[in-house]
Amino acid sequence: QLQASGGGLVQAGGSLRLSCAASGRTFSDYNMGWFRQAPGKEREFVGGIRWTGITYSTNAAKGRFTVSRDNAKVTVYLQMNSLKPEDTAVYYCAAASETKILSSLFTPGVYAYWGQGTQVTVSS
């Protein structure tokens, strides 16, 4: 069970930090990913962090989005900087088994658990 929070309305160039709190299961040994979905578009990968602590992201996200985790707090974070209007979407956190290989972690289908999503709106 994952609960995403921290979304909201922010002006272009601003920052937000999303949180994903886990409960009911030990997610510390899971790979955790962040995805987003804008209206009319497919869900796309944003960034993630392996159970080892190694992060993985797309080239588009590098330099602006950073994923981190606090296993003691059972929480994963997505720090988003220099936000743009095209970053507007519902953001979801998700968990995939530690056995998944890195190349598969960029696709939604390998994630077994999903949070409910949090809306991020970036105004121009």
Tab-separated table of N, CA, C and O in Angstrom:
chain	number	residue	atom	x	y	z
A	1	GLN	N	0.833	-1.164	0.000
A	1	GLN	CA	0.000	0.000	0.000
A	1	GLN	C	0.890	1.243	0.000
A	1	GLN	O	1.724	1.400	0.892
A	2	LEU	N	0.681	2.031	-1.030
A	2	LEU	CA	1.500	3.222	-1.216
A	2	LEU	C	0.615	4.459	-1.239
A	2	LEU	O	-0.463	4.443	-1.831
A	3	GLN	N	1.082	5.513	-0.624
A	3	GLN	CA	0.323	6.749	-0.539
A	3	GLN	C	1.213	7.878	-0.999
A	3	GLN	O	2.179	8.239	-0.329
A	4	ALA	N	0.871	8.460	-2.155
A	4	ALA	CA	1.630	9.589	-2.680
A	4	ALA	C	1.017	10.895	-2.204
A	4	ALA	O	-0.203	11.011	-2.078
A	5	SER	N	1.871	11.868	-1.960
A	5	SER	CA	1.407	13.178	-1.514
A	5	SER	C	2.432	14.228	-1.927
A	5	SER	O	3.524	13.905	-2.386
A	6	GLY	N	2.056	15.498	-1.737
A	6	GLY	CA	2.979	16.585	-2.003
A	6	GLY	C	2.720	17.345	-3.281
A	6	GLY	O	3.403	18.327	-3.571
A	7	GLY	N	1.756	16.909	-4.059
A	7	GLY	CA	1.439	17.621	-5.281
A	7	GLY	C	0.778	18.951	-4.993
A	7	GLY	O	0.423	19.262	-3.862
A	8	GLY	N	0.608	19.727	-6.046
A	8	GLY	CA	-0.034	21.022	-5.898
A	8	GLY	C	0.196	21.888	-7.103
A	8	GLY	O	0.620	21.409	-8.156
A	9	LEU	N	-0.104	23.152	-6.935
A	9	LEU	CA	0.048	24.146	-8.005
A	9	LEU	C	1.329	24.935	-7.762
A	9	LEU	O	1.550	25.454	-6.664
A	10	VAL	N	2.151	25.027	-8.778
A	10	VAL	CA	3.416	25.750	-8.654
A	10	VAL	C	3.681	26.500	-9.951
A	10	VAL	O	3.246	26.068	-11.022
A	11	GLN	N	4.356	27.605	-9.850
A	11	GLN	CA	4.703	28.363	-11.049
A	11	GLN	C	5.903	27.733	-11.754
A	11	GLN	O	6.728	27.057	-11.121
A	12	ALA	N	5.984	27.969	-13.036
A	12	ALA	CA	7.119	27.474	-13.803
A	12	ALA	C	8.427	27.954	-13.172
A	12	ALA	O	8.532	29.110	-12.753
A	13	GLY	N	9.380	27.058	-13.108
A	13	GLY	CA	10.653	27.361	-12.474
A	13	GLY	C	10.700	26.991	-11.006
A	13	GLY	O	11.779	26.998	-10.394
A	14	GLY	N	9.559	26.680	-10.446
A	14	GLY	CA	9.494	26.320	-9.041
A	14	GLY	C	9.839	24.867	-8.779
A	14	GLY	O	10.211	24.121	-9.699
A	15	SER	N	9.698	24.489	-7.520
A	15	SER	CA	10.059	23.133	-7.090
A	15	SER	C	8.941	22.517	-6.256
A	15	SER	O	8.155	23.228	-5.622
A	16	LEU	N	8.908	21.209	-6.276
A	16	LEU	CA	8.013	20.441	-5.421
A	16	LEU	C	8.733	19.176	-4.996
A	16	LEU	O	9.574	18.657	-5.746
A	17	ARG	N	8.394	18.698	-3.830
A	17	ARG	CA	8.887	17.392	-3.407
A	17	ARG	C	7.699	16.491	-3.122
A	17	ARG	O	6.888	16.777	-2.245
A	18	LEU	N	7.607	15.431	-3.870
A	18	LEU	CA	6.568	14.448	-3.662
A	18	LEU	C	7.064	13.365	-2.721
A	18	LEU	O	8.250	13.023	-2.719
A	19	SER	N	6.144	12.845	-1.942
A	19	SER	CA	6.470	11.760	-1.024
A	19	SER	C	5.606	10.553	-1.328
A	19	SER	O	4.469	10.689	-1.775
A	20	CYS	N	6.146	9.403	-1.058
A	20	CYS	CA	5.412	8.153	-1.232
A	20	CYS	C	5.635	7.329	0.021
A	20	CYS	O	6.734	6.814	0.244
A	21	ALA	N	4.606	7.229	0.833
A	21	ALA	CA	4.702	6.496	2.090
A	21	ALA	C	4.157	5.086	1.903
A	21	ALA	O	3.099	4.900	1.315
A	22	ALA	N	4.897	4.127	2.414
A	22	ALA	CA	4.514	2.721	2.285
A	22	ALA	C	3.981	2.191	3.604
A	22	ALA	O	4.424	2.597	4.682
A	23	SER	N	3.049	1.295	3.507
A	23	SER	CA	2.518	0.657	4.708
A	23	SER	C	2.038	-0.742	4.372
A	23	SER	O	1.774	-1.056	3.214
A	24	GLY	N	1.965	-1.563	5.382
A	24	GLY	CA	1.417	-2.888	5.203
A	24	GLY	C	2.365	-3.900	4.605
A	24	GLY	O	2.028	-5.066	4.467
A	25	ARG	N	3.542	-3.464	4.225
A	25	ARG	CA	4.506	-4.373	3.587
A	25	ARG	C	5.882	-3.750	3.724
A	25	ARG	O	6.011	-2.536	3.772
A	26	THR	N	6.898	-4.558	3.705
A	26	THR	CA	8.264	-4.058	3.748
A	26	THR	C	8.707	-3.730	2.333
A	26	THR	O	9.036	-4.612	1.555
A	27	PHE	N	8.690	-2.456	1.991
A	27	PHE	CA	9.076	-2.040	0.654
A	27	PHE	C	10.552	-1.679	0.572
A	27	PHE	O	11.019	-1.281	-0.487
A	28	SER	N	11.274	-1.806	1.657
A	28	SER	CA	12.685	-1.428	1.638
A	28	SER	C	13.499	-2.284	0.676
A	28	SER	O	14.556	-1.867	0.220
A	29	ASP	N	13.007	-3.477	0.350
A	29	ASP	CA	13.726	-4.332	-0.584
A	29	ASP	C	13.048	-4.363	-1.954
A	29	ASP	O	13.222	-5.312	-2.722
A	30	TYR	N	12.275	-3.336	-2.249
A	30	TYR	CA	11.647	-3.196	-3.554
A	30	TYR	C	12.308	-2.063	-4.336
A	30	TYR	O	12.878	-1.135	-3.760
A	31	ASN	N	12.214	-2.178	-5.645
A	31	ASN	CA	12.563	-1.056	-6.510
A	31	ASN	C	11.360	-0.115	-6.556
A	31	ASN	O	10.229	-0.554	-6.767
A	32	MET	N	11.608	1.169	-6.352
A	32	MET	CA	10.528	2.137	-6.291
A	32	MET	C	10.629	3.094	-7.477
A	32	MET	O	11.697	3.677	-7.719
A	33	GLY	N	9.522	3.260	-8.159
A	33	GLY	CA	9.519	4.133	-9.328
A	33	GLY	C	8.479	5.228	-9.223
A	33	GLY	O	7.484	5.098	-8.506
A	34	TRP	N	8.727	6.295	-9.937
A	34	TRP	CA	7.767	7.385	-10.086
A	34	TRP	C	7.364	7.465	-11.560
A	34	TRP	O	8.231	7.450	-12.441
A	35	PHE	N	6.079	7.577	-11.784
A	35	PHE	CA	5.531	7.743	-13.115
A	35	PHE	C	4.605	8.955	-13.111
A	35	PHE	O	4.197	9.430	-12.059
A	36	ARG	N	4.280	9.402	-14.293
A	36	ARG	CA	3.307	10.478	-14.396
A	36	ARG	C	2.422	10.236	-15.610
A	36	ARG	O	2.816	9.562	-16.560
A	37	GLN	N	1.242	10.801	-15.533
A	37	GLN	CA	0.302	10.669	-16.639
A	37	GLN	C	-0.467	11.964	-16.811
A	37	GLN	O	-1.159	12.416	-15.891
A	38	ALA	N	-0.301	12.551	-17.972
A	38	ALA	CA	-1.033	13.761	-18.323
A	38	ALA	C	-2.309	13.359	-19.056
A	38	ALA	O	-2.376	12.268	-19.636
A	39	PRO	N	-3.324	14.221	-19.070
A	39	PRO	CA	-4.578	13.891	-19.751
A	39	PRO	C	-4.347	13.527	-21.212
A	39	PRO	O	-3.647	14.237	-21.933
A	40	GLY	N	-4.897	12.393	-21.613
A	40	GLY	CA	-4.789	11.974	-22.999
A	40	GLY	C	-3.467	11.343	-23.380
A	40	GLY	O	-3.256	11.021	-24.555
A	41	LYS	N	-2.598	11.174	-22.403
A	41	LYS	CA	-1.282	10.599	-22.682
A	41	LYS	C	-1.072	9.317	-21.888
A	41	LYS	O	-1.758	9.061	-20.904
A	42	GLU	N	-0.117	8.548	-22.343
A	42	GLU	CA	0.218	7.322	-21.634
A	42	GLU	C	1.023	7.630	-20.378
A	42	GLU	O	1.669	8.676	-20.274
A	43	ARG	N	0.971	6.693	-19.464
A	43	ARG	CA	1.761	6.833	-18.251
A	43	ARG	C	3.233	6.693	-18.610
A	43	ARG	O	3.621	5.757	-19.315
A	44	GLU	N	4.037	7.637	-18.143
A	44	GLU	CA	5.449	7.608	-18.479
A	44	GLU	C	6.318	7.594	-17.233
A	44	GLU	O	5.972	8.170	-16.192
A	45	PHE	N	7.454	6.945	-17.383
A	45	PHE	CA	8.402	6.826	-16.291
A	45	PHE	C	9.093	8.158	-16.048
A	45	PHE	O	9.435	8.883	-16.976
A	46	VAL	N	9.330	8.475	-14.760
A	46	VAL	CA	9.995	9.719	-14.386
A	46	VAL	C	11.354	9.441	-13.756
A	46	VAL	O	12.368	10.024	-14.135
A	47	GLY	N	11.369	8.570	-12.787
A	47	GLY	CA	12.617	8.233	-12.099
A	47	GLY	C	12.363	7.138	-11.090
A	47	GLY	O	11.220	6.848	-10.746
A	48	GLY	N	13.430	6.519	-10.633
A	48	GLY	CA	13.264	5.454	-9.667
A	48	GLY	C	14.509	5.219	-8.852
A	48	GLY	O	15.569	5.811	-9.114
A	49	ILE	N	14.377	4.361	-7.882
A	49	ILE	CA	15.503	4.019	-7.031
A	49	ILE	C	15.416	2.532	-6.710
A	49	ILE	O	14.369	2.022	-6.338
A	50	ARG	N	16.523	1.852	-6.897
A	50	ARG	CA	16.545	0.423	-6.652
A	50	ARG	C	16.609	0.147	-5.157
A	50	ARG	O	16.918	1.038	-4.352
A	51	TRP	N	16.365	-1.099	-4.819
A	51	TRP	CA	16.393	-1.463	-3.402
A	51	TRP	C	17.805	-1.280	-2.849
A	51	TRP	O	17.998	-1.109	-1.653
A	52	THR	N	18.800	-1.254	-3.731
A	52	THR	CA	20.190	-1.037	-3.319
A	52	THR	C	20.490	0.436	-3.064
A	52	THR	O	21.547	0.760	-2.527
A	53	GLY	N	19.561	1.319	-3.474
A	53	GLY	CA	19.800	2.749	-3.322
A	53	GLY	C	20.277	3.421	-4.598
A	53	GLY	O	20.395	4.642	-4.652
A	54	ILE	N	20.543	2.634	-5.619
A	54	ILE	CA	20.978	3.196	-6.892
A	54	ILE	C	19.774	3.777	-7.631
A	54	ILE	O	18.739	3.130	-7.741
A	55	THR	N	19.926	4.993	-8.123
A	55	THR	CA	18.815	5.635	-8.831
A	55	THR	C	18.908	5.398	-10.335
A	55	THR	O	19.989	5.124	-10.867
A	56	TYR	N	17.781	5.513	-10.991
A	56	TYR	CA	17.733	5.361	-12.435
A	56	TYR	C	16.680	6.334	-12.963
A	56	TYR	O	15.667	6.561	-12.306
A	57	SER	N	16.966	6.933	-14.078
A	57	SER	CA	16.045	7.929	-14.621
A	57	SER	C	16.250	8.071	-16.107
A	57	SER	O	17.182	7.511	-16.681
A	58	THR	N	15.381	8.841	-16.717
A	58	THR	CA	15.515	9.128	-18.142
A	58	THR	C	16.425	10.339	-18.324
A	58	THR	O	16.641	11.120	-17.389
A	59	ASN	N	16.925	10.504	-19.518
A	59	ASN	CA	17.773	11.671	-19.791
A	59	ASN	C	16.998	12.967	-19.593
A	59	ASN	O	17.550	13.976	-19.159
A	60	ALA	N	15.708	12.922	-19.891
A	60	ALA	CA	14.899	14.130	-19.755
A	60	ALA	C	14.764	14.565	-18.306
A	60	ALA	O	14.623	15.751	-18.002
A	61	ALA	N	14.797	13.606	-17.392
A	61	ALA	CA	14.598	13.908	-15.977
A	61	ALA	C	15.884	14.262	-15.262
A	61	ALA	O	15.878	14.968	-14.254
A	62	LYS	N	16.992	13.777	-15.775
A	62	LYS	CA	18.262	14.026	-15.097
A	62	LYS	C	18.535	15.519	-15.008
A	62	LYS	O	18.350	16.263	-15.952
A	63	GLY	N	18.987	15.915	-13.837
A	63	GLY	CA	19.314	17.318	-13.626
A	63	GLY	C	18.158	18.105	-13.058
A	63	GLY	O	18.361	19.164	-12.472
A	64	ARG	N	16.930	17.610	-13.214
A	64	ARG	CA	15.771	18.306	-12.655
A	64	ARG	C	15.061	17.472	-11.602
A	64	ARG	O	14.563	18.009	-10.619
A	65	PHE	N	14.969	16.176	-11.824
A	65	PHE	CA	14.240	15.299	-10.912
A	65	PHE	C	15.212	14.365	-10.197
A	65	PHE	O	16.086	13.777	-10.831
A	66	THR	N	15.018	14.229	-8.907
A	66	THR	CA	15.884	13.352	-8.108
A	66	THR	C	15.030	12.470	-7.212
A	66	THR	O	14.136	12.972	-6.523
A	67	VAL	N	15.323	11.206	-7.233
A	67	VAL	CA	14.607	10.252	-6.387
A	67	VAL	C	15.497	9.844	-5.225
A	67	VAL	O	16.697	9.614	-5.401
A	68	SER	N	14.903	9.754	-4.052
A	68	SER	CA	15.639	9.290	-2.879
A	68	SER	C	14.690	8.464	-2.020
A	68	SER	O	13.478	8.459	-2.240
A	69	ARG	N	15.265	7.767	-1.074
A	69	ARG	CA	14.417	6.956	-0.198
A	69	ARG	C	14.961	6.995	1.214
A	69	ARG	O	16.166	7.141	1.437
A	70	ASP	N	14.042	6.878	2.141
A	70	ASP	CA	14.380	6.796	3.549
A	70	ASP	C	13.747	5.519	4.072
A	70	ASP	O	12.554	5.495	4.373
A	71	ASN	N	14.536	4.475	4.135
A	71	ASN	CA	13.973	3.185	4.535
A	71	ASN	C	13.484	3.190	5.979
A	71	ASN	O	12.542	2.475	6.319
A	72	ALA	N	14.107	4.015	6.811
A	72	ALA	CA	13.664	4.093	8.202
A	72	ALA	C	12.247	4.661	8.275
A	72	ALA	O	11.444	4.233	9.111
A	73	LYS	N	11.956	5.626	7.395
A	73	LYS	CA	10.631	6.235	7.376
A	73	LYS	C	9.713	5.544	6.372
A	73	LYS	O	8.562	5.947	6.210
A	74	VAL	N	10.261	4.550	5.677
A	74	VAL	CA	9.501	3.806	4.670
A	74	VAL	C	8.878	4.779	3.676
A	74	VAL	O	7.680	4.704	3.355
A	75	THR	N	9.680	5.704	3.210
A	75	THR	CA	9.198	6.740	2.314
A	75	THR	C	10.176	6.951	1.165
A	75	THR	O	11.394	6.897	1.367
A	76	VAL	N	9.617	7.190	-0.007
A	76	VAL	CA	10.395	7.522	-1.190
A	76	VAL	C	10.010	8.926	-1.624
A	76	VAL	O	8.844	9.315	-1.522
A	77	TYR	N	10.991	9.679	-2.079
A	77	TYR	CA	10.759	11.070	-2.451
A	77	TYR	C	11.087	11.305	-3.924
A	77	TYR	O	11.958	10.643	-4.490
A	78	LEU	N	10.399	12.262	-4.498
A	78	LEU	CA	10.719	12.758	-5.832
A	78	LEU	C	10.873	14.267	-5.718
A	78	LEU	O	9.879	14.977	-5.542
A	79	GLN	N	12.096	14.728	-5.777
A	79	GLN	CA	12.367	16.155	-5.760
A	79	GLN	C	12.349	16.670	-7.187
A	79	GLN	O	13.105	16.169	-8.028
A	80	MET	N	11.501	17.636	-7.448
A	80	MET	CA	11.359	18.175	-8.803
A	80	MET	C	11.721	19.651	-8.788
A	80	MET	O	11.106	20.440	-8.063
A	81	ASN	N	12.702	20.006	-9.572
A	81	ASN	CA	13.164	21.393	-9.667
A	81	ASN	C	12.969	21.919	-11.085
A	81	ASN	O	12.791	21.151	-12.026
A	82	SER	N	13.017	23.237	-11.204
A	82	SER	CA	12.890	23.889	-12.515
A	82	SER	C	11.687	23.360	-13.278
A	82	SER	O	11.776	22.983	-14.450
A	83	LEU	N	10.568	23.315	-12.604
A	83	LEU	CA	9.374	22.727	-13.203
A	83	LEU	C	8.885	23.535	-14.397
A	83	LEU	O	9.008	24.772	-14.439
A	84	LYS	N	8.323	22.811	-15.350
A	84	LYS	CA	7.809	23.399	-16.578
A	84	LYS	C	6.326	23.057	-16.707
A	84	LYS	O	5.867	22.060	-16.148
A	85	PRO	N	5.594	23.847	-17.468
A	85	PRO	CA	4.165	23.531	-17.651
A	85	PRO	C	3.939	22.120	-18.196
A	85	PRO	O	2.947	21.474	-17.837
A	86	GLU	N	4.857	21.620	-19.004
A	86	GLU	CA	4.690	20.271	-19.552
A	86	GLU	C	4.921	19.173	-18.515
A	86	GLU	O	4.709	17.998	-18.800
A	87	ASP	N	5.343	19.555	-17.308
A	87	ASP	CA	5.451	18.578	-16.221
A	87	ASP	C	4.112	18.355	-15.523
A	87	ASP	O	4.008	17.501	-14.647
A	88	THR	N	3.104	19.110	-15.920
A	88	THR	CA	1.774	18.968	-15.339
A	88	THR	C	1.223	17.577	-15.616
A	88	THR	O	1.166	17.132	-16.764
A	89	ALA	N	0.844	16.877	-14.547
A	89	ALA	CA	0.358	15.508	-14.672
A	89	ALA	C	-0.033	14.999	-13.286
A	89	ALA	O	0.245	15.641	-12.273
A	90	VAL	N	-0.630	13.827	-13.283
A	90	VAL	CA	-0.802	13.094	-12.037
A	90	VAL	C	0.433	12.218	-11.865
A	90	VAL	O	0.812	11.481	-12.783
A	91	TYR	N	1.040	12.317	-10.715
A	91	TYR	CA	2.267	11.562	-10.438
A	91	TYR	C	1.954	10.378	-9.527
A	91	TYR	O	1.254	10.533	-8.516
A	92	TYR	N	2.503	9.241	-9.907
A	92	TYR	CA	2.264	8.011	-9.180
A	92	TYR	C	3.584	7.405	-8.703
A	92	TYR	O	4.586	7.450	-9.426
A	93	CYS	N	3.552	6.822	-7.527
A	93	CYS	CA	4.680	6.006	-7.108
A	93	CYS	C	4.273	4.537	-7.226
A	93	CYS	O	3.088	4.209	-7.159
A	94	ALA	N	5.269	3.708	-7.412
A	94	ALA	CA	5.003	2.302	-7.622
A	94	ALA	C	6.173	1.472	-7.121
A	94	ALA	O	7.295	1.968	-7.014
A	95	ALA	N	5.905	0.214	-6.843
A	95	ALA	CA	6.925	-0.691	-6.316
A	95	ALA	C	7.026	-1.932	-7.181
A	95	ALA	O	6.009	-2.520	-7.564
A	96	ALA	N	8.257	-2.307	-7.458
A	96	ALA	CA	8.531	-3.517	-8.241
A	96	ALA	C	9.477	-4.402	-7.456
A	96	ALA	O	10.344	-3.932	-6.727
A	97	SER	N	9.324	-5.688	-7.659
A	97	SER	CA	10.157	-6.656	-6.947
A	97	SER	C	11.640	-6.389	-7.158
A	97	SER	O	12.061	-5.930	-8.220
A	98	GLU	N	12.417	-6.688	-6.155
A	98	GLU	CA	13.869	-6.528	-6.227
A	98	GLU	C	14.481	-7.407	-7.313
A	98	GLU	O	15.610	-7.168	-7.744
A	99	THR	N	13.762	-8.434	-7.763
A	99	THR	CA	14.315	-9.347	-8.768
A	99	THR	C	14.259	-8.781	-10.182
A	99	THR	O	14.858	-9.343	-11.095
A	100	LYS	N	13.532	-7.668	-10.367
A	100	LYS	CA	13.398	-7.101	-11.709
A	100	LYS	C	14.725	-6.498	-12.165
A	100	LYS	O	15.398	-5.803	-11.412
A	101	ILE	N	15.065	-6.757	-13.418
A	101	ILE	CA	16.300	-6.206	-13.944
A	101	ILE	C	16.119	-4.735	-14.276
A	101	ILE	O	14.999	-4.271	-14.533
A	102	LEU	N	17.212	-4.005	-14.279
A	102	LEU	CA	17.157	-2.553	-14.450
A	102	LEU	C	16.434	-2.150	-15.730
A	102	LEU	O	15.593	-1.250	-15.709
A	103	SER	N	16.710	-2.806	-16.819
A	103	SER	CA	16.123	-2.391	-18.098
A	103	SER	C	14.606	-2.479	-18.111
A	103	SER	O	13.942	-1.812	-18.906
A	104	SER	N	14.037	-3.307	-17.244
A	104	SER	CA	12.588	-3.465	-17.210
A	104	SER	C	11.898	-2.424	-16.351
A	104	SER	O	10.680	-2.256	-16.433
A	105	LEU	N	12.652	-1.711	-15.545
A	105	LEU	CA	12.061	-0.821	-14.539
A	105	LEU	C	11.573	0.508	-15.110
A	105	LEU	O	11.078	1.337	-14.358
A	106	PHE	N	11.713	0.697	-16.401
A	106	PHE	CA	11.241	1.925	-17.023
A	106	PHE	C	9.817	1.777	-17.557
A	106	PHE	O	9.258	2.729	-18.096
A	107	THR	N	9.256	0.606	-17.426
A	107	THR	CA	7.912	0.356	-17.938
A	107	THR	C	6.948	0.076	-16.789
A	107	THR	O	7.285	-0.613	-15.830
A	108	PRO	N	5.723	0.585	-16.876
A	108	PRO	CA	4.768	0.436	-15.773
A	108	PRO	C	4.405	-1.016	-15.463
A	108	PRO	O	4.117	-1.341	-14.316
A	109	GLY	N	4.436	-1.865	-16.459
A	109	GLY	CA	3.921	-3.216	-16.287
A	109	GLY	C	4.641	-4.075	-15.270
A	109	GLY	O	4.062	-5.035	-14.760
A	110	VAL	N	5.885	-3.744	-14.952
A	110	VAL	CA	6.631	-4.589	-14.014
A	110	VAL	C	6.398	-4.199	-12.564
A	110	VAL	O	6.866	-4.873	-11.655
A	111	TYR	N	5.686	-3.106	-12.365
A	111	TYR	CA	5.423	-2.640	-11.002
A	111	TYR	C	4.143	-3.280	-10.485
A	111	TYR	O	3.089	-3.140	-11.084
A	112	ALA	N	4.240	-3.919	-9.338
A	112	ALA	CA	3.102	-4.672	-8.801
A	112	ALA	C	2.205	-3.841	-7.903
A	112	ALA	O	1.022	-4.166	-7.731
A	113	TYR	N	2.748	-2.798	-7.324
A	113	TYR	CA	1.987	-1.988	-6.371
A	113	TYR	C	2.032	-0.524	-6.798
A	113	TYR	O	3.085	-0.022	-7.188
A	114	TRP	N	0.878	0.137	-6.678
A	114	TRP	CA	0.756	1.527	-7.107
A	114	TRP	C	0.077	2.367	-6.047
A	114	TRP	O	-0.861	1.897	-5.383
A	115	GLY	N	0.541	3.610	-5.930
A	115	GLY	CA	-0.158	4.574	-5.108
A	115	GLY	C	-1.299	5.196	-5.889
A	115	GLY	O	-1.464	4.940	-7.085
A	116	GLN	N	-2.056	6.064	-5.241
A	116	GLN	CA	-3.270	6.613	-5.848
A	116	GLN	C	-2.992	7.811	-6.731
A	116	GLN	O	-3.865	8.222	-7.471
A	117	GLY	N	-1.796	8.364	-6.686
A	117	GLY	CA	-1.473	9.509	-7.525
A	117	GLY	C	-1.694	10.837	-6.823
A	117	GLY	O	-2.563	10.971	-5.970
A	118	THR	N	-0.879	11.799	-7.205
A	118	THR	CA	-1.013	13.156	-6.683
A	118	THR	C	-0.846	14.133	-7.841
A	118	THR	O	0.046	13.977	-8.678
A	119	GLN	N	-1.721	15.118	-7.898
A	119	GLN	CA	-1.753	16.053	-9.036
A	119	GLN	C	-0.674	17.117	-8.894
A	119	GLN	O	-0.554	17.756	-7.832
A	120	VAL	N	0.074	17.308	-9.947
A	120	VAL	CA	1.041	18.401	-10.036
A	120	VAL	C	0.633	19.287	-11.200
A	120	VAL	O	0.482	18.812	-12.327
A	121	THR	N	0.443	20.570	-10.915
A	121	THR	CA	0.073	21.521	-11.950
A	121	THR	C	1.095	22.649	-11.960
A	121	THR	O	1.328	23.276	-10.924
A	122	VAL	N	1.696	22.871	-13.106
A	122	VAL	CA	2.707	23.916	-13.250
A	122	VAL	C	2.137	24.994	-14.154
A	122	VAL	O	1.823	24.743	-15.316
A	123	SER	N	2.027	26.181	-13.617
A	123	SER	CA	1.482	27.291	-14.394
A	123	SER	C	2.601	28.077	-15.069
A	123	SER	O	3.709	28.189	-14.542
A	124	SER	N	2.285	28.648	-16.214
A	124	SER	CA	3.298	29.399	-16.968
A	124	SER	C	3.332	30.851	-16.563
A	124	SER	O	2.472	31.328	-15.845
